[in-house]
mmCIF file of C-alpha atoms in Angstrom:
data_model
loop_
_atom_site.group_PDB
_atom_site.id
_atom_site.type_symbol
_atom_site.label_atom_id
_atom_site.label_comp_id
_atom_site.label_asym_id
_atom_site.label_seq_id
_atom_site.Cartn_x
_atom_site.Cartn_y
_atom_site.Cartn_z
ATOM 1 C CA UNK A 1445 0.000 0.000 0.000
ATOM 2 C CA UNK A 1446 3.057 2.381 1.047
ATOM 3 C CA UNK A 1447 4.251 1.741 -2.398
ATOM 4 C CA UNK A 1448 0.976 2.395 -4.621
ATOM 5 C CA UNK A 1449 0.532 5.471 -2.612
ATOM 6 C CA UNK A 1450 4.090 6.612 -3.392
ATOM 7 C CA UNK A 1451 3.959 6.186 -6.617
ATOM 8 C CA UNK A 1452 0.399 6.643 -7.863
ATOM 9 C CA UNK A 1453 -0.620 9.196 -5.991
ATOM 10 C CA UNK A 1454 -3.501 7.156 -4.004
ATOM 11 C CA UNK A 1455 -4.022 7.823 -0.019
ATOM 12 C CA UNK A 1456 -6.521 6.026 2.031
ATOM 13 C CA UNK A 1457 -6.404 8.525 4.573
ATOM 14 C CA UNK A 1458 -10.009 9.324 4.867
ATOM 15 C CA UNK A 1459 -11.738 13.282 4.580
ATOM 16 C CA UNK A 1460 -9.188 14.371 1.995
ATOM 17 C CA UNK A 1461 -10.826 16.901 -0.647
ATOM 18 C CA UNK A 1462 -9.681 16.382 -4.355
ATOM 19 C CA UNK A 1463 -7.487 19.712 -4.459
ATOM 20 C CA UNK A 1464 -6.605 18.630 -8.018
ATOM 21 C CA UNK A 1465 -9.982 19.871 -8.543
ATOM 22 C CA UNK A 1466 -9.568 23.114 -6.457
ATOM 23 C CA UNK A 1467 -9.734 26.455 -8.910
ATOM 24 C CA UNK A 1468 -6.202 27.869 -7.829
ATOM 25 C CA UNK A 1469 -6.699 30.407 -10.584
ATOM 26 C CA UNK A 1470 -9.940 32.008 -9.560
ATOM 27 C CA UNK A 1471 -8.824 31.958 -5.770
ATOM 28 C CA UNK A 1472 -5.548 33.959 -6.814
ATOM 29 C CA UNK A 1473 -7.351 36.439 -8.325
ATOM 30 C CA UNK A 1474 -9.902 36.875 -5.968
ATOM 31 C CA UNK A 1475 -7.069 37.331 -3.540
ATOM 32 C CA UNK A 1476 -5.376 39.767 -5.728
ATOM 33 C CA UNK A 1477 -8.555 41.675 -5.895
ATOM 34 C CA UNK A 1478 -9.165 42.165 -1.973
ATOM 35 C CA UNK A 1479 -5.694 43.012 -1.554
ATOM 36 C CA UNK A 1480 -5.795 45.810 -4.253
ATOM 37 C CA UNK A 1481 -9.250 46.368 -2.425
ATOM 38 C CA UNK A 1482 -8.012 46.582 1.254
ATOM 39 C CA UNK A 1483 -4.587 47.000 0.913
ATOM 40 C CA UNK A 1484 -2.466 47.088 4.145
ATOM 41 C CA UNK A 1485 -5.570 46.716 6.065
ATOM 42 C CA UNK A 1486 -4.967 42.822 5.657
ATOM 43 C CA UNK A 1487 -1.370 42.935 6.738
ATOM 44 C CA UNK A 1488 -2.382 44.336 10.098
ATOM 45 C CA UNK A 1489 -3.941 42.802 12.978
ATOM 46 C CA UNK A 1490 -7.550 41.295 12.496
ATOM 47 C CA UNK A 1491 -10.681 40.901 14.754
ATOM 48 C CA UNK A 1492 -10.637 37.902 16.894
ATOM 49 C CA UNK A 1493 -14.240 37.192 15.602
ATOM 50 C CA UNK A 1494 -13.080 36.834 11.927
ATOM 51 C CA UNK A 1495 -13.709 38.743 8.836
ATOM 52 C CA UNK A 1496 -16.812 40.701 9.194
ATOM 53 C CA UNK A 1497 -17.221 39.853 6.034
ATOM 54 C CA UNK A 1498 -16.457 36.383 5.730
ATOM 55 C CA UNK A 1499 -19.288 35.815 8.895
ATOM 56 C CA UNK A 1500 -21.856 37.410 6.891
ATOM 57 C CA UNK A 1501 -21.405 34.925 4.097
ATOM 58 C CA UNK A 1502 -21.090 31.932 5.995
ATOM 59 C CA UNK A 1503 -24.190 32.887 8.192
ATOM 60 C CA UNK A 1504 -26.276 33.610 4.647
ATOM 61 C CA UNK A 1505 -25.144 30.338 3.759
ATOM 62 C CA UNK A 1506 -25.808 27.884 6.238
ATOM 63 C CA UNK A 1507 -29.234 29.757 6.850
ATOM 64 C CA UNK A 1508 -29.883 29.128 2.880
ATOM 65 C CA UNK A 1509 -28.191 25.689 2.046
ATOM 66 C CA UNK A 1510 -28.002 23.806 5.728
ATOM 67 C CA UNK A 1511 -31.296 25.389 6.900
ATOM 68 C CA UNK A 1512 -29.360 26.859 9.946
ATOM 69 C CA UNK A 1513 -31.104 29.405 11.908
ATOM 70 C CA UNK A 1514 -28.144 32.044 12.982
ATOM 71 C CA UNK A 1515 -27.061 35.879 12.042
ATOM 72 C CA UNK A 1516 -23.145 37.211 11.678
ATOM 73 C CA UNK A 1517 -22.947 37.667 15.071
ATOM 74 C CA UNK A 1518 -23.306 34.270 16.022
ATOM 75 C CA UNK A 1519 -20.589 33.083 14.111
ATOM 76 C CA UNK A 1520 -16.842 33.077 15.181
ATOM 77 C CA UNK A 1521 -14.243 32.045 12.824
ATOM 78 C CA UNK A 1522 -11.631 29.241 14.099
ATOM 79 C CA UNK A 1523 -8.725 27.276 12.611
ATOM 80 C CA UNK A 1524 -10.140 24.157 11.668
ATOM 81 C CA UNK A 1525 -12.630 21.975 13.419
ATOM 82 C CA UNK A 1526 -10.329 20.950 16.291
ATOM 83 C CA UNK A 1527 -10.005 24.323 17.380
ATOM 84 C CA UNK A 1528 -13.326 24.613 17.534
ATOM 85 C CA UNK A 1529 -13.623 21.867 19.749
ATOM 86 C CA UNK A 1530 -11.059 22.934 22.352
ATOM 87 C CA UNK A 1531 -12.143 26.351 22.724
ATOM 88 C CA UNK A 1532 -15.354 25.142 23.412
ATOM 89 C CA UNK A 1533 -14.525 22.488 25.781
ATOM 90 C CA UNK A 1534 -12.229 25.465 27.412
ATOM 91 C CA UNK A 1535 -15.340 27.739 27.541
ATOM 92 C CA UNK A 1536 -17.979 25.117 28.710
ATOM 93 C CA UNK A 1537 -15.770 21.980 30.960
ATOM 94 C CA UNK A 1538 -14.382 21.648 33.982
ATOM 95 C CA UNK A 1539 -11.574 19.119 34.665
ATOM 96 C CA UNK A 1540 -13.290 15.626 34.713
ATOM 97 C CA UNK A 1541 -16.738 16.447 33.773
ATOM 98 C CA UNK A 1542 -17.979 13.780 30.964
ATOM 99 C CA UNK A 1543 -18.146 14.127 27.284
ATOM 100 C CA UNK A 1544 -20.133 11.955 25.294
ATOM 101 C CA UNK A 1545 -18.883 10.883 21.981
ATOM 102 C CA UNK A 1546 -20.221 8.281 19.201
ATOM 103 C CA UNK A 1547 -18.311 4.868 19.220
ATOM 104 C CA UNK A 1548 -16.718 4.295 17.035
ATOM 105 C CA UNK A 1549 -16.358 8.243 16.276
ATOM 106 C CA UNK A 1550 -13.743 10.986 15.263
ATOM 107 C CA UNK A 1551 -10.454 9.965 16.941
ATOM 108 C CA UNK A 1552 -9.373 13.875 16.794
ATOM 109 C CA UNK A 1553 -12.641 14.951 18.670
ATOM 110 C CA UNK A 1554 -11.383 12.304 21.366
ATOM 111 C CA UNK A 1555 -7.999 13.828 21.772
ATOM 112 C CA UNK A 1556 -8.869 17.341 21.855
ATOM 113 C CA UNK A 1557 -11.595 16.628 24.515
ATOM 114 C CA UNK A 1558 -9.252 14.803 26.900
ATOM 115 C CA UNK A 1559 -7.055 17.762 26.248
ATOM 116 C CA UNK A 1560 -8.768 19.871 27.985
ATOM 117 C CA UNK A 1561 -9.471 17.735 31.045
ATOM 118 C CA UNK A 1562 -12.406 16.147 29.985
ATOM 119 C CA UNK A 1563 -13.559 11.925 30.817
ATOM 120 C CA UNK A 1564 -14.820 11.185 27.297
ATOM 121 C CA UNK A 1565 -17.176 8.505 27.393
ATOM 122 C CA UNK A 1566 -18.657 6.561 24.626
ATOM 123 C CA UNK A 1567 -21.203 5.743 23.250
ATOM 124 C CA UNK A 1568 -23.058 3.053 20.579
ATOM 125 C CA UNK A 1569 -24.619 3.797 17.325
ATOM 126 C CA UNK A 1570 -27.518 1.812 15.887
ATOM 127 C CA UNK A 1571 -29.095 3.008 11.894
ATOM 128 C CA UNK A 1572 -30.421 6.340 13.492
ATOM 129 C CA UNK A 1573 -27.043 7.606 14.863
ATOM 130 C CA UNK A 1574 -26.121 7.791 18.703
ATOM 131 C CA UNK A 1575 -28.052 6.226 20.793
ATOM 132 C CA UNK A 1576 -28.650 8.036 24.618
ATOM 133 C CA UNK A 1577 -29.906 5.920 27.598
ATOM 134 C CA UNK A 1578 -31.268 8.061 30.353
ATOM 135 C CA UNK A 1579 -29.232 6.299 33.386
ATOM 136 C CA UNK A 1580 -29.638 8.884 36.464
ATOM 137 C CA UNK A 1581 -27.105 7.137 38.177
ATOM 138 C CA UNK A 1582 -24.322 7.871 35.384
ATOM 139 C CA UNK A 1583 -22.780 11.430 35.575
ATOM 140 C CA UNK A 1584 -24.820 13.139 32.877
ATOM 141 C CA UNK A 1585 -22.591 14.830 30.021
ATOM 142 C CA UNK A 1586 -21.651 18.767 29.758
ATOM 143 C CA UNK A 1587 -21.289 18.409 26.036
ATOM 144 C CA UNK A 1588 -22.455 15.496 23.344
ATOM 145 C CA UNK A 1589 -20.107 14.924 20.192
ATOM 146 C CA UNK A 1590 -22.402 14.483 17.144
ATOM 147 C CA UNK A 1591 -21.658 14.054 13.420
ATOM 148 C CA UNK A 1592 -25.400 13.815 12.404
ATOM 149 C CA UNK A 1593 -25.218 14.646 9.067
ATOM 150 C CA UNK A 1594 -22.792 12.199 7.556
ATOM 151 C CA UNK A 1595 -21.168 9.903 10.873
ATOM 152 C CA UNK A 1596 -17.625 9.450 10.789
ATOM 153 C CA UNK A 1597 -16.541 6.922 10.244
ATOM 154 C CA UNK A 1598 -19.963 4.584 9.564
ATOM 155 C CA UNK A 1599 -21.556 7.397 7.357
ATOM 156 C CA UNK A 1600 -25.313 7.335 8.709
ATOM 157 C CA UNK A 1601 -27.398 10.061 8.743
ATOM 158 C CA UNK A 1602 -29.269 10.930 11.896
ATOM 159 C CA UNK A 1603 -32.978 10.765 12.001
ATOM 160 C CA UNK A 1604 -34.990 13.240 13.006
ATOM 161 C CA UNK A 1605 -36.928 11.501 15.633
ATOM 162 C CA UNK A 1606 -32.952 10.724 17.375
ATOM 163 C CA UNK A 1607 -32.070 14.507 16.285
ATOM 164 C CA UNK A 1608 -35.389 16.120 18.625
ATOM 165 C CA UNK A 1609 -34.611 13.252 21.257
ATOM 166 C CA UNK A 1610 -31.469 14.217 21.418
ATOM 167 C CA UNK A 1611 -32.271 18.161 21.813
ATOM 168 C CA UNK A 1612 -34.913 16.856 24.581
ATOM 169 C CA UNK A 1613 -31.820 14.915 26.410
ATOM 170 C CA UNK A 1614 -29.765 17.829 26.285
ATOM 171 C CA UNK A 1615 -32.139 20.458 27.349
ATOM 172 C CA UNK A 1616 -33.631 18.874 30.155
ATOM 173 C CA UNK A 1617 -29.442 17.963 31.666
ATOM 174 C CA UNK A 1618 -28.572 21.457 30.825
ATOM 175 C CA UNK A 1619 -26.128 19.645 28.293
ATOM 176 C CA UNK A 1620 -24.498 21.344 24.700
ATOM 177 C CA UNK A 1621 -24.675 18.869 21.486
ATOM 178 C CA UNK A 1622 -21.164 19.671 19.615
ATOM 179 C CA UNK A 1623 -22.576 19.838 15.983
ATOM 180 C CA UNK A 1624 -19.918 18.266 13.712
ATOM 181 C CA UNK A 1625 -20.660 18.863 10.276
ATOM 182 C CA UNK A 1626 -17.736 18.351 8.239
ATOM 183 C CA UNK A 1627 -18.435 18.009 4.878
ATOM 184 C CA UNK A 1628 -22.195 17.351 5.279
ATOM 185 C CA UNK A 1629 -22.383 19.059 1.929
ATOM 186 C CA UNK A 1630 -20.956 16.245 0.023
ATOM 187 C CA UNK A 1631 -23.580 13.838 -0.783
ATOM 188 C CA UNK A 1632 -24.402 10.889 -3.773
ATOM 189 C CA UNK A 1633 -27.939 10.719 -3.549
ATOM 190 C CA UNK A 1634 -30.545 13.484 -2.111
ATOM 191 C CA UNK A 1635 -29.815 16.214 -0.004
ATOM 192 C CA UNK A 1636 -28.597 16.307 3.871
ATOM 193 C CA UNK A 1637 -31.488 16.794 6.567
ATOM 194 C CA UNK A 1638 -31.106 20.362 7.378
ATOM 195 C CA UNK A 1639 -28.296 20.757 10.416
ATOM 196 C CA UNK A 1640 -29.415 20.476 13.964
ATOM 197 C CA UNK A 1641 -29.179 23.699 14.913
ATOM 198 C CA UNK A 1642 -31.745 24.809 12.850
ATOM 199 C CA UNK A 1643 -34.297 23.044 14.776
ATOM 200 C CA UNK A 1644 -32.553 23.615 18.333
ATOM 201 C CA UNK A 1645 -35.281 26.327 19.672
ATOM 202 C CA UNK A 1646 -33.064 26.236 23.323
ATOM 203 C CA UNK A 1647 -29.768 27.414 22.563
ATOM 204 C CA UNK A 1648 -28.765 24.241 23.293
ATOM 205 C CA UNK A 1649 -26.613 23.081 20.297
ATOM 206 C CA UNK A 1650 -23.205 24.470 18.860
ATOM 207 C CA UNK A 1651 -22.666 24.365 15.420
ATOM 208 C CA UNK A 1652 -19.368 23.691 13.458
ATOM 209 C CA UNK A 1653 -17.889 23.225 10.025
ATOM 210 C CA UNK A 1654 -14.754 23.259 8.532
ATOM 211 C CA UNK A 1655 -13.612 24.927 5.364
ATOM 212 C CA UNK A 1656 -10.419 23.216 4.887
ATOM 213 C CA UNK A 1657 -11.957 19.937 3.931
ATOM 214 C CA UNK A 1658 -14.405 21.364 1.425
ATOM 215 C CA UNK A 1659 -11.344 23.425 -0.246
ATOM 216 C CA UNK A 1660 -7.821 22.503 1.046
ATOM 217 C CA UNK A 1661 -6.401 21.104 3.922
ATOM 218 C CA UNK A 1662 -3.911 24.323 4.449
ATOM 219 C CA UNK A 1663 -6.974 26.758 4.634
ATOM 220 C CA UNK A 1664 -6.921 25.830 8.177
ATOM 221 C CA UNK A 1665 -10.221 28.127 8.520
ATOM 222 C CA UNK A 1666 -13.978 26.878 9.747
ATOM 223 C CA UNK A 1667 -16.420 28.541 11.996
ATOM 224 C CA UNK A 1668 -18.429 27.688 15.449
ATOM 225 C CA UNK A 1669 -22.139 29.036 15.558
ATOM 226 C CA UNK A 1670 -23.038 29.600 18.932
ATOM 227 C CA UNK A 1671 -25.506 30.527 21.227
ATOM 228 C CA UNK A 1672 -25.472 33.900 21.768
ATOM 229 C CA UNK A 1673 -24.602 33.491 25.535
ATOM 230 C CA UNK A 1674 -21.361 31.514 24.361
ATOM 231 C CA UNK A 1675 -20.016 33.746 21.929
ATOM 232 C CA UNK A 1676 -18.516 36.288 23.799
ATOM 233 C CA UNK A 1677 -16.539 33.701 25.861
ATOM 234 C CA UNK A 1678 -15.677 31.677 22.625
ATOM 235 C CA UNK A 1679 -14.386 34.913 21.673
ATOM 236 C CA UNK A 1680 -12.321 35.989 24.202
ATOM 237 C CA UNK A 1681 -10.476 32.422 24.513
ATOM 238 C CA UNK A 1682 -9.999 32.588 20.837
ATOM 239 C CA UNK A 1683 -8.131 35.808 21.330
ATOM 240 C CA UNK A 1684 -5.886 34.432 24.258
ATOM 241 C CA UNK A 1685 -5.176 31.707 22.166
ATOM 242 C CA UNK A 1686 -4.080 32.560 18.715
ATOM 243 C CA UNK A 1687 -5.781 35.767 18.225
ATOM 244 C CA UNK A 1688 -6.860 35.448 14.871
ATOM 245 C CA UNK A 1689 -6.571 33.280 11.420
ATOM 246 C CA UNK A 1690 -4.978 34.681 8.558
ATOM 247 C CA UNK A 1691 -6.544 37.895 7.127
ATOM 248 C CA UNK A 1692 -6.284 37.378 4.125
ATOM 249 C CA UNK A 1693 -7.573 34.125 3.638
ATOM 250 C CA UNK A 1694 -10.441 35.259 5.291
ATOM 251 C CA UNK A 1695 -11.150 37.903 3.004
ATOM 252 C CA UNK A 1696 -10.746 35.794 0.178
ATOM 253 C CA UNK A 1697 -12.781 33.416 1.099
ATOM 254 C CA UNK A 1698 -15.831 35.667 1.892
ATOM 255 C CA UNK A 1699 -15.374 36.576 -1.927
ATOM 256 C CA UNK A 1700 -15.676 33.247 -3.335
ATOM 257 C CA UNK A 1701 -18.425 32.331 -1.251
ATOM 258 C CA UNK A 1702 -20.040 35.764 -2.251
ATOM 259 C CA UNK A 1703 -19.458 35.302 -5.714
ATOM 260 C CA UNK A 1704 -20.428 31.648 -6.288
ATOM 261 C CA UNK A 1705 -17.049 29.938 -6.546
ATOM 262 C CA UNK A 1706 -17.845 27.894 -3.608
ATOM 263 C CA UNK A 1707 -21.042 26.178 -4.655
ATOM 264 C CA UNK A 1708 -20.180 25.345 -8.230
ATOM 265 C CA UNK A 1709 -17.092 24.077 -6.439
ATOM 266 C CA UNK A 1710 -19.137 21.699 -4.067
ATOM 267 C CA UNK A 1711 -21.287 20.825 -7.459
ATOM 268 C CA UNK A 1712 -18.527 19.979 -9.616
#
């Protein structure tokens, strides 16, 4: 296997976009075009919340294409989908209190939760995604892993009836459902059901998605939608942390979105 990926160019390492595909042209001149636009303004520091921008477009399209339910404001952009998980397990855990994960499930999501001090516990999957037995005598979780749209690694999709369930479960432990959604918008047959967060009326669920497995794995950009009671701390851990992504980027990626790169991208 070592040697046919060496020399053929195949890798089995799974969630791997086809950058051969990736328009490097458009996205050079797009970036081009913002810098002429902006100018130094890009070179200097950013806001920790990410590209004004870039927030708008991402909050216009989840609310049109992933039936989200979220304004500008609600979104903070991150570095990738793991940083989205440890600054929220910074802003919401205390050392040893549980997280729940799906089993099997993402073995990143695992390592960034015991990271930060959590007990990750797991647990089993049957055709409608994770399943959640009420035992009161178990320590109740402070945050639930999901990938409902597309499971990783077993690929189901989440039904609803398990999706409101869940939103019940989490409401009534005063839990937070970690939305995973990597790329939910790659699909064979039919759309996704629209995200979870779209249906959470409770401010219970935290919504994230990653950018750099859509486009490239160097991007290193995605975005957490949060409650509005979370953002501000999201925020301000985000700041201690790494203070911003690259502006740039950012601003070049709110201009493909904008312009319509990005879904003839996911099409083709």
């Amino acid at each position: 296997l070592g040697a046919l990926g060496a020399g053929a160019g195949v890798s089995l390492v799974p969630g791997l976009p086809a950058v051969d595909e990736f328009p490097i042209n458009i996205w050079e001149r797009l970036r081009s075009q913002v810098l002429a636009q902006k100018g130094t303004h890009l070179l200097r520091h950013a806001s920790s919340r990410g590209d004004a921008d870039l927030r708008k477009a991402i909050a216009t399209y989840l609310c049109d294409f992933r039936g989200a339910r979220c304004h500008p404001d609600q979104v903070l952009i991150v570095g990738g989908m793991q940083q989205a998980m440890l600054i929220t397990a910074m802003a919401l855990l205390d050392p040893g209190e549980s997280v729940w994960m799906e089993d099997p499930g993402f073995h990143q999501a695992r390592r960034v939760f015991t990271l930060a001090g959590a007990k990750v516990v797991p647990k089993p999957l049957d055709r409608e995604g994770i399943v959640i037995a009420r035992s009161p005598r178990k320590k109740q979780p402070k945050i639930i892993h999901i990938t409902p749209s597309h499971q990783y690694p077993l690929g189901m999709t989440m039904s609803f009836e398990r999706r409101t369930g869940l939103l019940d479960f989490a409401r009534a432990h005063d839990a937070f459902v970690f939305e995973d959604d990597f790329y939910a918008e790659f699909r064979f047959t039919g759309p996704p059901l629209p995200c979870l967060q779209g249906i959470d009326d409770f401010g219970r669920v935290i919504y994230a998605g990653t950018m750099s497995k859509i486009l490239y794995p160097s991007l290193r950009l995605g975005y957490v939608v949060a409650p509005e009671a979370l953002i501000d701390p999201l925020v301000k851990i985000r700041s201690t942390m790494d203070q911003h992504s690259s502006a740039i980027d950012q601003a070049t990626l709110a201009r493909f979105i904008t312009e319509g790169f990005f879904l003839s991208h996911i099409k083709r």
